[in-house]
Amino acid sequence: MRKRGAIVKNIDPTLVILYFILVLFGWISIYAATYTPEHSSILDISMSYGKQLVWIATALLIISVILLTDPKFFSTFSFPIYIFFLGLLLAVLLFGKEVAGSKSWFQIGGFAIQPSEFAKFATCLALAKYLSASTFDLKKTTSKIKAILIIILPAILVLLQNDTGSALVYIVLMLVIYREGLSGNIFILAGITVAIFLLTLLIQQIYVLGLIWLIILFLIWIFRKSKRTIFLLIFGGLLASGFTFTVDYSFNNVLEQHQKTRINVLLGIEQDLRGAGYNVHQSKIAIGSGGFSGKGFLQGTQTKFNFVPEQSTDFIFCTIGEEWGFIGTTTIILLFLFLLIRIIIVAERQRSAFSRIYGYGVASILFFHFTINIGMTIGLIPVIGIPLPFFSYGGSSLWAFTILLFIFIKMDSYRLDLL
Amino acid sequence: MRKDPFSARQYIIMGIIVLVGMTFWFRLLFLQVVDDTYKQYANRNATREITQYPARGLIYDRNHRMLVVNEAVYDLMIIPRQAINIDTSEFCMLLNITPQEYTEYYSKAAKFSRYKPSVFISQISKQDYAYLEEKLFKFSGFFVQPRTLRKYPFHVAAQTLGYIGEVNAGHLKKDPWYRQGDYIGISGLESIYENDLRGKKGVKVVLVDVHNREKGAYQNGAYDTSAIRGNDLITTLDLELQEYGEFLLKNKKGSVVAIEPSSGEILSFVSSPGYDPNLLVGRIRNQNYKILRDDINKPLYNRASMATYPPGSSFKLLNALIAIEEKVLFPYTQYSCQGPESKPIRCTHHHETPLGPVAAIRESCNPFFWNTFKSIINKYDTPEEGFNHWRNYVVSFGLGSTFNTDLFNEQPGNVPQDSYYNKYFGEGHWNALTIRSLAIGQGELLLTPLQMANIVATIANKGFYVKPHFVKRIYQSQGEIEYVDPSSPKIVTSISPESFNLVIEGMDQVVQTGTARYYAKLPGIRICGKTGTVQNPHGDDHSVFIAFAPKENPQIAIAVVVENSGYGSTWAAPVASLMIEKYLTDTITRKSMESRIHEAIFLKKPSEINE
């Protein structure tokens, strides 16, 4: 029997401290981004920073509930939770409210809830449950397919809500399967595919073809002793060449116009500083103008005077860049790297495969958000509207990331109780 | 627990995470520390420089009466993006415009920029503004920007003062000081003294948000500068004399130039027909400018310094002076005159014969001056040499060239050169007889009324002149500076002072008993003058009179040209005489003469603008 006060026993202090630093830093940044002299109190509930405080307070409540819950609950009810959230994703498609072209919100009174945010931890649980089952064997194709289905199913539902960004998040869970034994070739293949895709958009197809076959010839020369490899290489080359012919078609017919322009702007093919390129351009100006040490707290002109759109949500990193400068952005990156590495270290010390896999799920999702969000604000990645964990304004995302992380912290605190 | 064969993959995943972090770090290092351009972008984004327009310098007459002042007007500005939910019908009523005009102005502004302010209606008067100001708060996106317009309390000296207008592409290219929408002096003193009058612009740097709304001073106004108002000009003009000259020349074509001989200060500079300078101000400017420009009597044209005429008989004074200086004419010299039978130039006046130089000036005897001119030319071995000596005297009076002081678009006139005659008649094929019309101020000689006035000022000074000019002093906000003519103040002619006495005596006689005795004589003041009747191939003769007064201690030198009016004695002489009376006594005793002159009409068609 566990004693009273054991709720916080064995929980990893590093993760908890990092969580609170990030959340507080985020809250201050939201204050700085939307500050107006008329509403100068950080507690002003009519402003987004006042509301964020409410979300933080409720997140504390959620943390308490999670810490009070027996972690066995999560492993036992992984699939029911997963199915419940799949149901919610389906329901939001039918009864949801459309905001900015995406039908991904439930309106409950004055609040709006975004089920796709919560479906992430549910998917992590289900994936952990499935991969840790003794019947699971990655060598079997059906196991592979089932594992991938667990990821793909919610992704498709989110995609149907017209929220491409959130749908892409699920794909990153492939990283978890990789950790559990999936061949790394699939990532190399994906990397090559993306590279060929971008190259074909950037330069003429004939040069791409030339490049592909130059590399293949070089590889054939290296592996000239193995006939099988040579055949494989030639086959791969033919496939890649064929793929280049489909790039233009898929780019023009599969992607939507705003997605195409975002990619074009990133690649420098289009320069549209008033339209599609405006966000990123302004975002870079805000960050770049911060300089080494920043303009100082509440002194940012670009974010405060609304030059950067979505500055308290998806582009919150701009406020940090402008007001805290290179020192601030370096700190944020280090904090995230520290958090991610720490989660992996903690995951690796788990005795149960379930909690380890879940830990990797947490790390993967946070990593994806970190990469896409910051990459987008500094113009390295096309604009994909997903929040920066713990920083961006919004109840749903803060709650979802809190749940995601604290379930793992709770599991970790029980690691010694398991055989 | 299962054995975990893939445990090492944690390091690959960690590696990927660190790689992404490092990529971001390098990118941020470049964005924030290495590359400076984003800071400039940010400043361009969030700051706006608001120009503080200085008040343009004022222009005064010689007695510190204001000729040109500033009047506040207001430009109604619009920021199209912010102009939403406008009750257009009320707004149109307030501004007295039609809804179509509203739409037109709005789309013009929106086409320029939806975020930046542009002029919606320019130059709203103070009265209309007072009315508009009370209601303006109801119309978001509209605000008012004060500007100043020129105003002329006395409706005189329009061509001399000149006018201002918006800068054009040429000005913008030539001088980066100007910005689109700025005003610049286009003609007259406004143009010549542009650099003094315009003052110094100030700037206010303000922070703006993405909607271009002001958000307060940038760095507490550390980069702000205040506008410094333009310098004031104290001109040499005498307001009353100027007004009186314009009054006398009403409905006539012509000029009056009056100079203070000792200083070269221009007292009045009348060009008729003129116009009310207030017509070329503000919103009515363009429309009025077209009317004035197309007027057949050319009211925009400043005849006093831009029109050139043969000087006619008034030029005989100069020929007499040259002959005396060349020692070919003496007080006792006598020539005979056969009246209309005279050869090669006939005489139209009835007088005694033979006659000496004083009488010849008094009677304006053509044969006498033909003989005088011939004696100058023939004094030398060749006619060319004689002519060049004669010409050197003439140009020493400032003829044939511009004075280059502060006169706008001044014309040089013409004093022909020997090369001209060599080309026209062939070298060695011309002599005094060929160029005889110079003897009586006709032919190729062309003078501006200003140059005629300068001749008479030089005679009054007995041999020197000061270049005629308009500005006495320039008042700066930091104190006063005296206007200094860049050239030497006194220009001495080639005629020695003693040579003038005989000519001045003749001029005195002209008014006392000679050609101008009926119309120019002024009881109590000895006026010295000379009439001229200038033959004009295009129509009736021009009436010319040049004079100075008083005979001892001259205060005023004057030249009057009345186009197409006939004898110099009939029209130009009384104008000059009245002007002298006005200036020296400040009262007019000869009311009937005044009204005869004022009421006479010599314009082909009365100017539409000038009533």
CSV table of C-alpha atoms in Angstrom, one decimal, chain A residues 131 136 175 178-182 184 278 281-282 284-285 287-289 291-292 301-302 305-307 317 321 325-326 329-330 333 337 340-341 344-345 348 351 356 360 367 370-371 374-375 378-380, chain B residues 1-2 4-18 20-33 35 38-39 41-43 45-47 115 207-211 213 215:
chain,number,residue,atom,x,y,z
A,131,LEU,CA,3.7,-2.2,-29.8
A,136,PHE,CA,3.4,-7.8,-31.5
A,175,LEU,CA,9.8,7.6,-35.3
A,178,TYR,CA,11.5,3.0,-35.7
A,179,ARG,CA,12.8,3.0,-32.2
A,180,GLU,CA,11.0,-0.3,-31.7
A,181,GLY,CA,12.6,-1.9,-34.7
A,182,LEU,CA,11.2,-0.5,-37.9
A,184,GLY,CA,15.4,3.0,-41.0
A,278,TYR,CA,4.0,38.3,-45.7
A,281,HIS,CA,8.8,37.9,-44.0
A,282,GLN,CA,7.4,39.8,-41.0
A,284,LYS,CA,11.9,37.1,-39.9
A,285,ILE,CA,12.0,40.9,-39.5
A,287,ILE,CA,13.2,38.0,-35.0
A,288,GLY,CA,16.1,39.5,-37.0
A,289,SER,CA,15.5,42.9,-35.6
A,291,GLY,CA,19.7,41.4,-32.6
A,292,PHE,CA,22.0,39.8,-30.0
A,301,THR,CA,7.7,47.1,-32.1
A,302,GLN,CA,7.1,44.5,-34.8
A,305,PHE,CA,2.1,46.8,-33.5
A,306,ASN,CA,0.7,43.8,-35.1
A,307,PHE,CA,3.1,43.5,-38.0
A,317,PHE,CA,8.5,32.7,-31.1
A,321,GLY,CA,13.2,36.7,-30.8
A,325,GLY,CA,17.2,38.6,-29.0
A,326,PHE,CA,19.6,35.8,-29.8
A,329,THR,CA,16.1,32.3,-28.7
A,330,THR,CA,19.2,30.3,-27.8
A,333,ILE,CA,16.1,26.1,-28.1
A,337,LEU,CA,16.6,20.2,-26.5
A,340,LEU,CA,13.4,16.3,-25.4
A,341,ILE,CA,16.7,14.6,-24.5
A,344,ILE,CA,14.3,10.1,-24.1
A,345,ILE,CA,16.6,9.4,-21.2
A,348,GLU,CA,15.0,4.6,-21.8
A,351,ARG,CA,11.3,-1.2,-17.3
A,356,ARG,CA,9.1,3.6,-22.9
A,360,TYR,CA,9.0,8.2,-27.2
A,367,PHE,CA,9.9,17.4,-31.3
A,370,PHE,CA,9.2,22.3,-32.0
A,371,THR,CA,10.7,21.7,-35.4
A,374,ILE,CA,10.3,27.4,-35.0
A,375,GLY,CA,11.4,26.3,-38.5
A,378,ILE,CA,12.6,31.5,-39.2
A,379,GLY,CA,11.7,30.6,-42.7
A,380,LEU,CA,13.2,27.2,-43.0
B,1,MET,CA,10.9,-7.6,-19.7
B,2,ARG,CA,11.9,-8.3,-23.3
B,4,ASP,CA,15.7,-4.6,-26.4
B,5,PRO,CA,17.8,-5.1,-29.5
B,6,PHE,CA,17.1,-1.6,-30.8
B,7,SER,CA,18.2,0.4,-27.7
B,8,ALA,CA,21.1,2.0,-29.6
B,9,ARG,CA,18.6,3.8,-31.8
B,10,GLN,CA,17.9,6.2,-29.0
B,11,TYR,CA,21.2,7.9,-29.9
B,12,ILE,CA,20.2,8.3,-33.5
B,13,ILE,CA,17.0,9.9,-32.4
B,14,MET,CA,18.8,12.2,-30.0
B,15,GLY,CA,21.2,13.0,-32.8
B,16,ILE,CA,18.4,14.1,-35.0
B,17,ILE,CA,17.0,16.3,-32.3
B,18,VAL,CA,20.4,17.9,-31.6
B,20,VAL,CA,17.6,20.2,-35.7
B,21,GLY,CA,18.4,22.4,-32.7
B,22,MET,CA,21.8,23.3,-34.1
B,23,THR,CA,20.4,24.1,-37.5
B,24,PHE,CA,18.0,26.5,-35.8
B,25,TRP,CA,20.7,28.0,-33.7
B,26,PHE,CA,22.9,28.7,-36.7
B,27,ARG,CA,19.9,30.1,-38.6
B,28,LEU,CA,19.1,32.4,-35.7
B,29,LEU,CA,22.8,33.4,-35.3
B,30,PHE,CA,22.6,34.5,-39.0
B,31,LEU,CA,19.2,36.2,-38.7
B,32,GLN,CA,19.8,38.0,-35.4
B,33,VAL,CA,23.5,38.6,-35.1
B,35,ASP,CA,22.5,40.0,-40.9
B,38,TYR,CA,16.1,42.9,-40.7
B,39,LYS,CA,16.7,45.8,-38.3
B,41,TYR,CA,13.2,46.5,-42.3
B,42,ALA,CA,11.8,46.7,-38.8
B,43,ASN,CA,12.5,50.5,-38.6
B,45,ASN,CA,7.9,49.0,-40.7
B,46,ALA,CA,7.3,50.6,-37.5
B,47,THR,CA,8.4,54.2,-37.8
B,115,TYR,CA,-2.7,52.1,-45.4
B,207,LEU,CA,5.9,54.7,-34.1
B,208,VAL,CA,3.1,53.2,-36.1
B,209,ASP,CA,1.4,49.9,-36.0
B,210,VAL,CA,0.5,47.7,-38.9
B,211,HIS,CA,-2.5,49.9,-39.7
B,213,ARG,CA,-1.9,54.3,-36.6
B,215,LYS,CA,1.6,54.9,-31.4
